[in-house]
mmCIF file of C-alpha atoms in Angstrom:
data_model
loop_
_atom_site.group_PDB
_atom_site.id
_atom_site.type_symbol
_atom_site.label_atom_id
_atom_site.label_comp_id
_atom_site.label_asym_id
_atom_site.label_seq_id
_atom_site.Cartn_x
_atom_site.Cartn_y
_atom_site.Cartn_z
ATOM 1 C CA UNK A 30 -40.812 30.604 -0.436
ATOM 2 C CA UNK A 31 -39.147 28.340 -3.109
ATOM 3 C CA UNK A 32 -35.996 26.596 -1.696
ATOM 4 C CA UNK A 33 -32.620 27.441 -2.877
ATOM 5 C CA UNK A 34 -30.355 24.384 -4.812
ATOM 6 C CA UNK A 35 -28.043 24.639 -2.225
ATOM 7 C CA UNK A 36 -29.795 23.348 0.995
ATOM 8 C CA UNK A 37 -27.749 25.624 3.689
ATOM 9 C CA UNK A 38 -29.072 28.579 2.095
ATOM 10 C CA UNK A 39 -32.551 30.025 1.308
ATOM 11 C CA UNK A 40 -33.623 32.627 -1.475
ATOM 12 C CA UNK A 41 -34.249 35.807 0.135
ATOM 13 C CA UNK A 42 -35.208 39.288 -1.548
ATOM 14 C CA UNK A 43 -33.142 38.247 -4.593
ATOM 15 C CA UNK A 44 -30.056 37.288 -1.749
ATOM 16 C CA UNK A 45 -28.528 33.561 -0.856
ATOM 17 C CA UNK A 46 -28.608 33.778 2.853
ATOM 18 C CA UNK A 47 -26.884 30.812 4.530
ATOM 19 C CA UNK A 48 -28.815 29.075 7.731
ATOM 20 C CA UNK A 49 -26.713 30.707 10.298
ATOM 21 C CA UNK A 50 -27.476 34.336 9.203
ATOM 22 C CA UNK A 51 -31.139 33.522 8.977
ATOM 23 C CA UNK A 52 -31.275 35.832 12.018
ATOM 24 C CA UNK A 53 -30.330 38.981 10.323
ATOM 25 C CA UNK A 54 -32.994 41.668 9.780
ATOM 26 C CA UNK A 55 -33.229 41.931 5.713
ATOM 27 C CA UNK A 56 -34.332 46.083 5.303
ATOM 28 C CA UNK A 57 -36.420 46.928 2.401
ATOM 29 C CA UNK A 58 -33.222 48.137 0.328
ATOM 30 C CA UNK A 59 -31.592 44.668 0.765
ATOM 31 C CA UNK A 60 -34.929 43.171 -0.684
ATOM 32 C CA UNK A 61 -34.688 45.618 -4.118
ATOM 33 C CA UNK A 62 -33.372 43.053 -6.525
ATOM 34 C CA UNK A 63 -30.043 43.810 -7.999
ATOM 35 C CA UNK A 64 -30.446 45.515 -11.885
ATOM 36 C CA UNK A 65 -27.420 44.402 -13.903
ATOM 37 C CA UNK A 66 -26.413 45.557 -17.681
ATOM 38 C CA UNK A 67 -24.745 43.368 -19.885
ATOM 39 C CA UNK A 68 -23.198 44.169 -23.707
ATOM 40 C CA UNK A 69 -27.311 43.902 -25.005
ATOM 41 C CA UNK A 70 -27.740 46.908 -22.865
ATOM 42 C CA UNK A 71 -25.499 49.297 -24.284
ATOM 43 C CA UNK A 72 -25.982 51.522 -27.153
ATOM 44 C CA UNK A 73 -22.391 50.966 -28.994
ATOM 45 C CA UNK A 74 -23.256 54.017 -31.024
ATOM 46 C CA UNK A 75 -23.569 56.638 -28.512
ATOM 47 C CA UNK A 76 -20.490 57.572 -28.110
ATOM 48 C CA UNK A 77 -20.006 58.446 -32.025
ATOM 49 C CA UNK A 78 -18.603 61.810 -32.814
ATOM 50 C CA UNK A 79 -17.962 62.231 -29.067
ATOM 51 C CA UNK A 80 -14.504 63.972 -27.337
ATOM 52 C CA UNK A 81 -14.047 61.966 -24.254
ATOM 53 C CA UNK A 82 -11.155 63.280 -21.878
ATOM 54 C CA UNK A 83 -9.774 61.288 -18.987
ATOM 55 C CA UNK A 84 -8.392 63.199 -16.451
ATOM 56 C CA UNK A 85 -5.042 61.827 -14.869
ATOM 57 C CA UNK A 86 -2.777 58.625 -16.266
ATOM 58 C CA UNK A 87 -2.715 56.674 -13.163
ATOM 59 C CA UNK A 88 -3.424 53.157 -12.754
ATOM 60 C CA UNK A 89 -7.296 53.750 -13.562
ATOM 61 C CA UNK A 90 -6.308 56.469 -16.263
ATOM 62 C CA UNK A 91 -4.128 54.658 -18.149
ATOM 63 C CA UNK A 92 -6.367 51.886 -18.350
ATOM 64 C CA UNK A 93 -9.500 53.620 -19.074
ATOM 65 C CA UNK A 94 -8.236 55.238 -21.597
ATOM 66 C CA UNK A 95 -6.328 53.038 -23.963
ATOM 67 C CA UNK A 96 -9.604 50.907 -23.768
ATOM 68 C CA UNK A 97 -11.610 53.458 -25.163
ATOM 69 C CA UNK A 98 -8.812 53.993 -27.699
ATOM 70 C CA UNK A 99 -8.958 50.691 -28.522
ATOM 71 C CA UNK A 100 -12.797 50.685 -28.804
ATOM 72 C CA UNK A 101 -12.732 53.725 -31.441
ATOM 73 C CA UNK A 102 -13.425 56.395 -29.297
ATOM 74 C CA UNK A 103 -12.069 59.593 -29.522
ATOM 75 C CA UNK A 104 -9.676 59.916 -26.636
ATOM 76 C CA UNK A 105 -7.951 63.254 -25.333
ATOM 77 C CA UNK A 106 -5.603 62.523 -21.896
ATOM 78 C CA UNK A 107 -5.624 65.769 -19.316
ATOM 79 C CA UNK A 108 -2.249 65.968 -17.512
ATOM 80 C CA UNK A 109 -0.082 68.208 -15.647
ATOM 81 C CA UNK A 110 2.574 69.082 -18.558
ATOM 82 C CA UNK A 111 5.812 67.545 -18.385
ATOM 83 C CA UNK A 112 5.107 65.596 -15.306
ATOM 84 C CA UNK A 113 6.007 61.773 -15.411
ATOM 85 C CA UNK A 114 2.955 61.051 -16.604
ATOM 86 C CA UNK A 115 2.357 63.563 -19.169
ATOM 87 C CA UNK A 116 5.705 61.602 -20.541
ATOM 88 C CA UNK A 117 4.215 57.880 -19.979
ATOM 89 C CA UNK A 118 0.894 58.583 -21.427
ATOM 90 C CA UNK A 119 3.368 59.955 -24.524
ATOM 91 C CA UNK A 120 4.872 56.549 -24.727
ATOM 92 C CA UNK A 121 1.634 54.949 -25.111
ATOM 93 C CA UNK A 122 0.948 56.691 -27.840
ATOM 94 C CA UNK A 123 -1.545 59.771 -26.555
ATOM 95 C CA UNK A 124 -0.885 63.397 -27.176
ATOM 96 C CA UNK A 125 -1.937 64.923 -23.914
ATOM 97 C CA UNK A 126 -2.990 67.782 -23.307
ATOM 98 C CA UNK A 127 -3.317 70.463 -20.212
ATOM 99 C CA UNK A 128 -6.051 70.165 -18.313
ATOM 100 C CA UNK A 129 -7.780 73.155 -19.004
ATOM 101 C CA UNK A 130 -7.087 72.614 -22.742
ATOM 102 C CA UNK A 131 -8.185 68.613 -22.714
ATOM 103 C CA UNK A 132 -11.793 70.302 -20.890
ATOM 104 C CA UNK A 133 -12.593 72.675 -23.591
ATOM 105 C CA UNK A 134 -13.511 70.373 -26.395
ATOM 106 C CA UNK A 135 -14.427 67.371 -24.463
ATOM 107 C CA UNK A 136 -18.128 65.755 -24.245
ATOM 108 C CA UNK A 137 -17.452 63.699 -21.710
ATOM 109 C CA UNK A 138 -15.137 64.527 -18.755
ATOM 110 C CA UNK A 139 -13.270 61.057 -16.960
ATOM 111 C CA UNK A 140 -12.109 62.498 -13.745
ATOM 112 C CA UNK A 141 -9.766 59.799 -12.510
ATOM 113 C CA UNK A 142 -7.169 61.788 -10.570
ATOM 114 C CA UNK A 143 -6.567 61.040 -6.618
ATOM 115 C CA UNK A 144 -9.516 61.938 -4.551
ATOM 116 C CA UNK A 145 -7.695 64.346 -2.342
ATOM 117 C CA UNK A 146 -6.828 66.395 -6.083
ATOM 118 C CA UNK A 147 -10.032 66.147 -7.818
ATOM 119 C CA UNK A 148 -11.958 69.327 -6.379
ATOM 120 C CA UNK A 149 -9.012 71.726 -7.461
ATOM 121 C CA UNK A 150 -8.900 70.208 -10.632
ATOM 122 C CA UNK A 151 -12.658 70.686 -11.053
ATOM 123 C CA UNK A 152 -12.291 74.212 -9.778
ATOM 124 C CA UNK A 153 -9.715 75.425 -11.173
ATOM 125 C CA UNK A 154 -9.277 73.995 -14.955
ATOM 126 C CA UNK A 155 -12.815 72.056 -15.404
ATOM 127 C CA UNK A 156 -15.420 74.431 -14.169
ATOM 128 C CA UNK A 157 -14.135 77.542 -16.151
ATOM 129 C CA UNK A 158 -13.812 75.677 -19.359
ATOM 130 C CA UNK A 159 -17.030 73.201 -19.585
ATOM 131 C CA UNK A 160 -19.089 72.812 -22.541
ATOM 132 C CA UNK A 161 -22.489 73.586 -21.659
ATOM 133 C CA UNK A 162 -24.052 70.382 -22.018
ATOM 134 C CA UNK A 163 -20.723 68.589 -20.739
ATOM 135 C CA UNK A 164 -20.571 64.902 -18.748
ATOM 136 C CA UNK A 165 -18.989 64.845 -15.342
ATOM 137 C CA UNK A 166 -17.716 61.109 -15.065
ATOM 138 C CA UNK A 167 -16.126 59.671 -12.113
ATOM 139 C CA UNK A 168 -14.831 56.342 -10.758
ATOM 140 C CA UNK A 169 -15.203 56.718 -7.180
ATOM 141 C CA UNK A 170 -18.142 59.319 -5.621
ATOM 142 C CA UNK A 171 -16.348 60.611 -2.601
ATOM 143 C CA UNK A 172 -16.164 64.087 -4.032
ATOM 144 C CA UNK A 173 -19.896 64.169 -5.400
ATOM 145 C CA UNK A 174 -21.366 62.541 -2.252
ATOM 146 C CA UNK A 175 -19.724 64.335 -0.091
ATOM 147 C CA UNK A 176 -20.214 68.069 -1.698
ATOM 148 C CA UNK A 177 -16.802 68.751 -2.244
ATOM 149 C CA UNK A 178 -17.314 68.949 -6.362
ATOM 150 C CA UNK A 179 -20.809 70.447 -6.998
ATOM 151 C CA UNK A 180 -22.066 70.437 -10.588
ATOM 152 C CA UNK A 181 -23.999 72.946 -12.029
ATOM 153 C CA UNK A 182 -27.365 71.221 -12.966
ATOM 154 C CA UNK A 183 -27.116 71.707 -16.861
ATOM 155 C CA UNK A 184 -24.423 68.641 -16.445
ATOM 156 C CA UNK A 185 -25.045 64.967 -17.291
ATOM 157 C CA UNK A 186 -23.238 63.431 -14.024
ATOM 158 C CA UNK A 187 -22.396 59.946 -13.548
ATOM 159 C CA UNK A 188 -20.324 56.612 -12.350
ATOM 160 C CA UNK A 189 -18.614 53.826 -14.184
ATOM 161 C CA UNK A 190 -16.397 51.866 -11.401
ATOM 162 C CA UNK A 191 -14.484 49.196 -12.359
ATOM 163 C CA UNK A 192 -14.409 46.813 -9.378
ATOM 164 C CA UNK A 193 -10.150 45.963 -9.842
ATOM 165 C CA UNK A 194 -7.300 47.781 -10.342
ATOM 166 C CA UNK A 195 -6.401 49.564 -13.266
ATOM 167 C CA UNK A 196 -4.016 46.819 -14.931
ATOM 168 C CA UNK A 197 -6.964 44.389 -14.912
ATOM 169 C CA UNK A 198 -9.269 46.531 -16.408
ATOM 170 C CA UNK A 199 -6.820 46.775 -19.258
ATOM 171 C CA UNK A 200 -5.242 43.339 -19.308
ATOM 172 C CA UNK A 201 -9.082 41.508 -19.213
ATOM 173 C CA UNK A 202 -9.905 43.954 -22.061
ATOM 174 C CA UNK A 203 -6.962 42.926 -24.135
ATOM 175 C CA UNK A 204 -7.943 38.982 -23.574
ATOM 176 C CA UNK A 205 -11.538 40.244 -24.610
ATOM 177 C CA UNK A 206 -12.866 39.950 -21.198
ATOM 178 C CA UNK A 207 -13.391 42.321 -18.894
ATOM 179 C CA UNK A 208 -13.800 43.488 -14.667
ATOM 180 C CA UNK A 209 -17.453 44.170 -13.284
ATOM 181 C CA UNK A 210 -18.162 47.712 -13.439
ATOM 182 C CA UNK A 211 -20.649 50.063 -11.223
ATOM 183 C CA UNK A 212 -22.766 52.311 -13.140
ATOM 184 C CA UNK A 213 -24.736 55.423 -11.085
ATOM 185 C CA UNK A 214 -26.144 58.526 -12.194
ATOM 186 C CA UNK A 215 -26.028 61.081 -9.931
ATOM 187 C CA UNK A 216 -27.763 64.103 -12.468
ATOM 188 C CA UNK A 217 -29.604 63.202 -15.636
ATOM 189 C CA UNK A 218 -29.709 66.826 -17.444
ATOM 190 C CA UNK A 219 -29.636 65.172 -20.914
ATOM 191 C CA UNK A 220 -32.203 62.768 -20.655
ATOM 192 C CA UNK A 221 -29.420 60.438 -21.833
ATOM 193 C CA UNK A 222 -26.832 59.886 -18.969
ATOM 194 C CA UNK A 223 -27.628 56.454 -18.499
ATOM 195 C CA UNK A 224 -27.157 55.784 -22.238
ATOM 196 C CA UNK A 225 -23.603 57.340 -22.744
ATOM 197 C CA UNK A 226 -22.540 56.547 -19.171
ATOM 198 C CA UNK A 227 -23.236 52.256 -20.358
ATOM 199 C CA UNK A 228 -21.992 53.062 -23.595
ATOM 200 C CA UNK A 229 -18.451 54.376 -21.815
ATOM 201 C CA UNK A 230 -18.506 51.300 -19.597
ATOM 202 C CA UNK A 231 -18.499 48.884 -22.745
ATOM 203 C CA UNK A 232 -15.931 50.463 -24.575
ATOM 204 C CA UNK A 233 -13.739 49.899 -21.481
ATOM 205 C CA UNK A 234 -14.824 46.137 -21.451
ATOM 206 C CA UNK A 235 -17.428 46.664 -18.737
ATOM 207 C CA UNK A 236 -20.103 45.084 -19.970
ATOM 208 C CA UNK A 237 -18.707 42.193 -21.176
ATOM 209 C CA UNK A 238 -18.552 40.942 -17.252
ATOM 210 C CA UNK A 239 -21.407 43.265 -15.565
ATOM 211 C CA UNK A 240 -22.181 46.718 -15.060
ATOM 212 C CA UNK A 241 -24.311 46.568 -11.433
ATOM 213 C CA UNK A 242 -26.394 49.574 -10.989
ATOM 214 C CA UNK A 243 -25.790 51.376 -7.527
ATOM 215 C CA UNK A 244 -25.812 55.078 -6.383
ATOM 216 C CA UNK A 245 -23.102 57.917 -5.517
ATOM 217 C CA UNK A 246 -23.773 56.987 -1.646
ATOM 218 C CA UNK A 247 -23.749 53.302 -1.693
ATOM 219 C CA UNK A 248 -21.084 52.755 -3.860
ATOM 220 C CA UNK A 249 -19.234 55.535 -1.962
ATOM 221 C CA UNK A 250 -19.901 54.269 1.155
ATOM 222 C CA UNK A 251 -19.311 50.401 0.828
ATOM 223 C CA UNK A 252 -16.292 51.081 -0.681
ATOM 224 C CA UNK A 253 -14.553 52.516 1.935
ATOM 225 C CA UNK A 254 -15.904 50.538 5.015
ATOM 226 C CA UNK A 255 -14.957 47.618 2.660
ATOM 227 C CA UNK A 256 -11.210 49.298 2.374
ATOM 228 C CA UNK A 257 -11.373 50.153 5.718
ATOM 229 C CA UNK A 258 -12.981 47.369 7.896
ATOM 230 C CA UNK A 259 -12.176 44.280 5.588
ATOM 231 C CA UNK A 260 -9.473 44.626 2.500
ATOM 232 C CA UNK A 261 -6.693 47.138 3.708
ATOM 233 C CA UNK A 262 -7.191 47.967 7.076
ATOM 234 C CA UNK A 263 -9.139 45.032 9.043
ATOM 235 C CA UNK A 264 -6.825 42.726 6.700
ATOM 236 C CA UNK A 265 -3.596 44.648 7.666
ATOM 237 C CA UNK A 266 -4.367 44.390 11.714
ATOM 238 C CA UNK A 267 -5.458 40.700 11.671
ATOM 239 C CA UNK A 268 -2.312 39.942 9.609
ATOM 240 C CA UNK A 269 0.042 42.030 11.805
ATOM 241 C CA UNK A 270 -1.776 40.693 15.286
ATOM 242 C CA UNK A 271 -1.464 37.003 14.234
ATOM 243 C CA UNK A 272 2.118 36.796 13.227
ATOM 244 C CA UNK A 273 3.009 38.950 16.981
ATOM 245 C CA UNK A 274 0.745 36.781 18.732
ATOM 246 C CA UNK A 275 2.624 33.570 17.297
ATOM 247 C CA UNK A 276 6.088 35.662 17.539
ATOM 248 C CA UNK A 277 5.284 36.393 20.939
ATOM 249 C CA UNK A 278 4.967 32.718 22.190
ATOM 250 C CA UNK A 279 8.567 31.793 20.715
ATOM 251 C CA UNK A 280 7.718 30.759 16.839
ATOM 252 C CA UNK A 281 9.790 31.425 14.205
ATOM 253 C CA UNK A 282 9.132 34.846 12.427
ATOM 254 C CA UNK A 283 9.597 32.900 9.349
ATOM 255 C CA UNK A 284 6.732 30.103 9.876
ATOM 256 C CA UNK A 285 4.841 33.060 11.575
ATOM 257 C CA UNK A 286 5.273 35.084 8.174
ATOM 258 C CA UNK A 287 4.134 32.348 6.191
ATOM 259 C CA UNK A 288 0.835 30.925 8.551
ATOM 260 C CA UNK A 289 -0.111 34.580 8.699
ATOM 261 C CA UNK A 290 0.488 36.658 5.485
ATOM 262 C CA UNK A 291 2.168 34.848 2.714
ATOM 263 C CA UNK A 292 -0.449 31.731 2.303
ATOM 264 C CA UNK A 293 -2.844 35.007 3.029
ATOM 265 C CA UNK A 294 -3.165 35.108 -0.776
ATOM 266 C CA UNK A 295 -4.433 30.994 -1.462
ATOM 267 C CA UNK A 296 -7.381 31.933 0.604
ATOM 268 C CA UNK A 297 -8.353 35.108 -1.247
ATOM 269 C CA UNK A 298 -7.604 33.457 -4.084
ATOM 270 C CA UNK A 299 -10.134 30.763 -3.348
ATOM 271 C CA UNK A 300 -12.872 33.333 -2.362
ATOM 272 C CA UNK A 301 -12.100 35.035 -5.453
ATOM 273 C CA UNK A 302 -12.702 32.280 -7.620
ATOM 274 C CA UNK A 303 -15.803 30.538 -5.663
ATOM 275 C CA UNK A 304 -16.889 32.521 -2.628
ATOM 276 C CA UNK A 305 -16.339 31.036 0.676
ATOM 277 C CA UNK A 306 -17.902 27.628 -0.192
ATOM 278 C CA UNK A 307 -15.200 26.998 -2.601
ATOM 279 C CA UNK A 308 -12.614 28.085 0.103
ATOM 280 C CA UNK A 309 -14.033 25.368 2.196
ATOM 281 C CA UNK A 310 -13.863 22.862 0.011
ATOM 282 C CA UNK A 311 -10.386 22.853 -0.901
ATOM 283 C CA UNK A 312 -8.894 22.950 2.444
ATOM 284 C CA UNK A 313 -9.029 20.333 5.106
ATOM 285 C CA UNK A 314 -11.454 19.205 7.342
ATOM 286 C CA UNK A 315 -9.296 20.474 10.730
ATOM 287 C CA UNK A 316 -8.692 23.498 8.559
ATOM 288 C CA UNK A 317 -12.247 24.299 8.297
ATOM 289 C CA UNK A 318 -13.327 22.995 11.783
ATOM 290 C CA UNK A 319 -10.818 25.111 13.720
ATOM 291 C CA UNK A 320 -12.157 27.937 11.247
ATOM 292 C CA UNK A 321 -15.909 27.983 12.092
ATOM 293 C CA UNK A 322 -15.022 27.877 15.559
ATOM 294 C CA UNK A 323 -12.088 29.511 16.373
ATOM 295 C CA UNK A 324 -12.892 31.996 13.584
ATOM 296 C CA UNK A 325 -15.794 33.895 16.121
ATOM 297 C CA UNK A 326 -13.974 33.987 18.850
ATOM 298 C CA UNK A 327 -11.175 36.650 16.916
ATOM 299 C CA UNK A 328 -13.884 38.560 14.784
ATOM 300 C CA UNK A 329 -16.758 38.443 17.265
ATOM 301 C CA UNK A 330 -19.617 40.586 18.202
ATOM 302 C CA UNK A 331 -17.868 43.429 19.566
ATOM 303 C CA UNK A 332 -15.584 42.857 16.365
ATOM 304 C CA UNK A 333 -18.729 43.394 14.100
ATOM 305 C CA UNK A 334 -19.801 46.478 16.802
ATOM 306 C CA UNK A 335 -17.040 48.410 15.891
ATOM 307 C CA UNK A 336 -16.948 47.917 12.285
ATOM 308 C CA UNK A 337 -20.633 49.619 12.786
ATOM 309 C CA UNK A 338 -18.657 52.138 14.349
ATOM 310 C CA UNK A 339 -16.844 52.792 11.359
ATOM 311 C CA UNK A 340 -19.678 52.670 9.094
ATOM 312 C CA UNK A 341 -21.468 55.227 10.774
ATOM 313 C CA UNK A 342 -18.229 57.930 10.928
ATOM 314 C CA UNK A 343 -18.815 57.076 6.710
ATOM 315 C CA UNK A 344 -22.069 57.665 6.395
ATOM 316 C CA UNK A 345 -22.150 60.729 8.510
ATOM 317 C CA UNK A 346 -19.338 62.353 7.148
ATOM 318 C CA UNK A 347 -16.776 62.025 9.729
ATOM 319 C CA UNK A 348 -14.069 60.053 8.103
ATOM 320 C CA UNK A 349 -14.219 62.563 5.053
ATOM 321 C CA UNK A 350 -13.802 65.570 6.950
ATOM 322 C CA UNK A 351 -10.898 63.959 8.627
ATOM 323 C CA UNK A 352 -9.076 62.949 5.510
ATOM 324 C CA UNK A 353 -9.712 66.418 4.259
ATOM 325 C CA UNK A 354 -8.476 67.955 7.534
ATOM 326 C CA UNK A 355 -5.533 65.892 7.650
ATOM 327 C CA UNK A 356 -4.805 66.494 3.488
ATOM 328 C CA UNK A 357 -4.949 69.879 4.035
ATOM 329 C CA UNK A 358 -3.032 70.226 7.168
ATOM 330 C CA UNK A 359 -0.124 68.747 5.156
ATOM 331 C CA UNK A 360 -0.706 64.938 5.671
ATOM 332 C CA UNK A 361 2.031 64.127 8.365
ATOM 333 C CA UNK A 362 0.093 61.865 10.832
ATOM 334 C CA UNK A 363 -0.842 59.834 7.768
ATOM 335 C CA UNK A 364 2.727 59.987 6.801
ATOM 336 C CA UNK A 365 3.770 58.771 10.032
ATOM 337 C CA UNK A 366 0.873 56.035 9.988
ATOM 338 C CA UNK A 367 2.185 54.907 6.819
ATOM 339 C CA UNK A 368 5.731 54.620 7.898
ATOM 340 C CA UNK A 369 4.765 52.569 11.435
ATOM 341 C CA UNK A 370 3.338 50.329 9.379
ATOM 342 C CA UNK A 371 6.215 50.245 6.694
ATOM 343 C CA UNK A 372 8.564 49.388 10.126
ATOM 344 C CA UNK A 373 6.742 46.798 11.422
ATOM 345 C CA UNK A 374 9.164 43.632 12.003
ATOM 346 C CA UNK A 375 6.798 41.282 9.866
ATOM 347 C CA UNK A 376 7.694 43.718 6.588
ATOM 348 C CA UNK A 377 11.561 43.039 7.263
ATOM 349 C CA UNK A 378 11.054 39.230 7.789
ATOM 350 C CA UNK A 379 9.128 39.249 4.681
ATOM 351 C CA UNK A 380 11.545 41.298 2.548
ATOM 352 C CA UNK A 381 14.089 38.513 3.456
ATOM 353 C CA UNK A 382 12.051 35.619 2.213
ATOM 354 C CA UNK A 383 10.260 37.347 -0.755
ATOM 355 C CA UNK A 384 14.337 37.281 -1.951
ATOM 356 C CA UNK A 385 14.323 33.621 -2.214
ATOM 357 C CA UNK A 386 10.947 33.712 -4.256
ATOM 358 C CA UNK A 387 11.374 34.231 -7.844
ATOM 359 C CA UNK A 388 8.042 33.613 -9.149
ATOM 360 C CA UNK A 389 6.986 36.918 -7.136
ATOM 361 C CA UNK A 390 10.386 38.587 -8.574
ATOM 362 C CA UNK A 391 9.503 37.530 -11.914
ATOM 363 C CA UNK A 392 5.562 38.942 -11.766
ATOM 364 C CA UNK A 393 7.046 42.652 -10.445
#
């Protein structure tokens, strides 16, 4: 097996695994080497003479949108009339229409409104009003994976995912960049879902960075164990539990505040820029030392255990049927989840010091 450059690592399946996971069991999925489309691989044409409507004028929406405007397509925006965002997407310039109205001439159907909203829509204004030969397009596959939005199978139905938020997609499209995008089809009726779907993810500036090829489960299910385990809620506990553990032996909630969530951010930044190698490299030698170990002791075996846990209660359904149960039971536990968190001391220490910070006033 040819040796990686780096010599802590080894070339595995298509993977860099570094020495100390050489333990891990690599399953005949991890081995499938990763397909990834670039601007080559998209037919710029396809979309021609094509009524693309994006559903909803959220972060995602409003991006989405005003990049395919800006590529040439033909761009209809379905909103609830007279809402605050029927009135923003106005400002930018788009006519929108109801959604009912926006799904009767469209080719290609962007449904980019909350998950939680998206099978009503479907139901309700979509369904009764699709073209025969229509694309079903989503950013995010909880509905399709988990049956709550079931196509009928004369329907083209696919993926494009930008991996960032909404205001990247648009502001690395205006620099003429772009964000990595996921790209799955999910029903190829046409013969030509692949085709358009690519075609859609260039004119939003996808292809200019990546589109990574995945399906409605994976990306589904990675995304939220990766919300739930690592970004937003595993994040959110280790940042709360570390600034009450130093509260808690007599620091300052200040210098607690600032060890635990504000310098949070240099870090990420790091891995966002270079991985965890780069991290490493940039901070000091005790830093790193005390990190590789003192770092296993807080997210440990049983730490890794339960975030298996929480995979499984994805992948069997579990969490879904929850968040369904609890959206249509009127949401209050969440809403009381939510506000906990909202109250914890750390967010009133913070909202004290973020006042002397004008570089983070200046970027809201």
């Amino acid at each position: 097996m040819p040796k990686a450059k780096n010599p802590r690592s080894e070339r595995t399946g298509g993977f860099f695994v570094l020495g100390p996971l050489k333990h891990l069991t690599v399953t005949s999925r991890e081995k499938k080497m990763t397909t990834m489309y670039h601007e080559k691989d998209a037919n710029s044409q396809a979309l021609n003479g094509k009524t693309i409507a994006v559903f909803g004028y959220g972060s995602q929406g409003k991006a989405q949108a005003q990049n395919l405007r800006d590529s040439g397509a033909n761009v209809v925006v379905g909103l609830r009339p007279e809402g605050a965002s029927w009135k923003q997407a106005q400002a930018d310039g788009f006519s929108p229409l109801p959604f009912a109205d926006a799904a009767r001439d469209a080719d290609i159907l962007m449904i980019l409104v909350p998950d939680m909203a998206q099978k009503d829509l479907y139901e309700t204004h979509l369904k009764p009003n699709l073209k025969p030969d229509a694309m079903l397009m989503f950013s995010h596959g909880f509905n399709i994976h988990y049956d709550r939005i079931q196509p009928e199978a004369g329907h083209d139905v696919t993926m494009i995912a930008p991996k960032s938020p909404g205001h990247l997609v648009r502001t690395e499209y205006e620099k003429g960049a772009g964000v990595p995008c996921l790209i799955a089809i999910h029903q190829d009726a046409s013969g030509k879902a692949k085709e358009l779907a690519l075609a859609y993810a260039q004119a939003i500036g996808g292809t200019r960075a990546g589109v990574l090829e995945t399906t409605f489960a994976e990306e589904t299910e990675t995304d939220l164990f990766g919300e739930q385990a690592v970004l937003c809620g595993g994040a959110t506990e280790l940042v709360k539990a570390g600034w009450e553990t130093l509260v808690e032996a007599g620091y300052q909630p200040e210098l607690a505040y600032f060890e635990c969530l504000h310098e949070l951010k240099l870090i990420v930044d790091l891995f966002y820029e270079g991985g965890i190698k780069r991290m490493q490299h940039f901070v000091s030698d005790t830093a790193n030392y005390g990190a590789v170990t003192r770092g296993p002791k807080v997210v440990d075996a049983q730490a890794k255990e339960r975030m298996k846990e929480v995979l499984k209660q994805i992948q069997d359904g579990t969490f879904a049927k929850e968040w369904t149960a609890e959206h249509e039971s009127g949401g209050q536990r969440f809403r009381d989840l939510l506000e906990a968190n909202d109250n914890h001391p750390i967010e009133e220490v913070g909202e004290t010091l973020r006042q002397h910070m004008s570089w983070i006033q200046k970027g809201e």
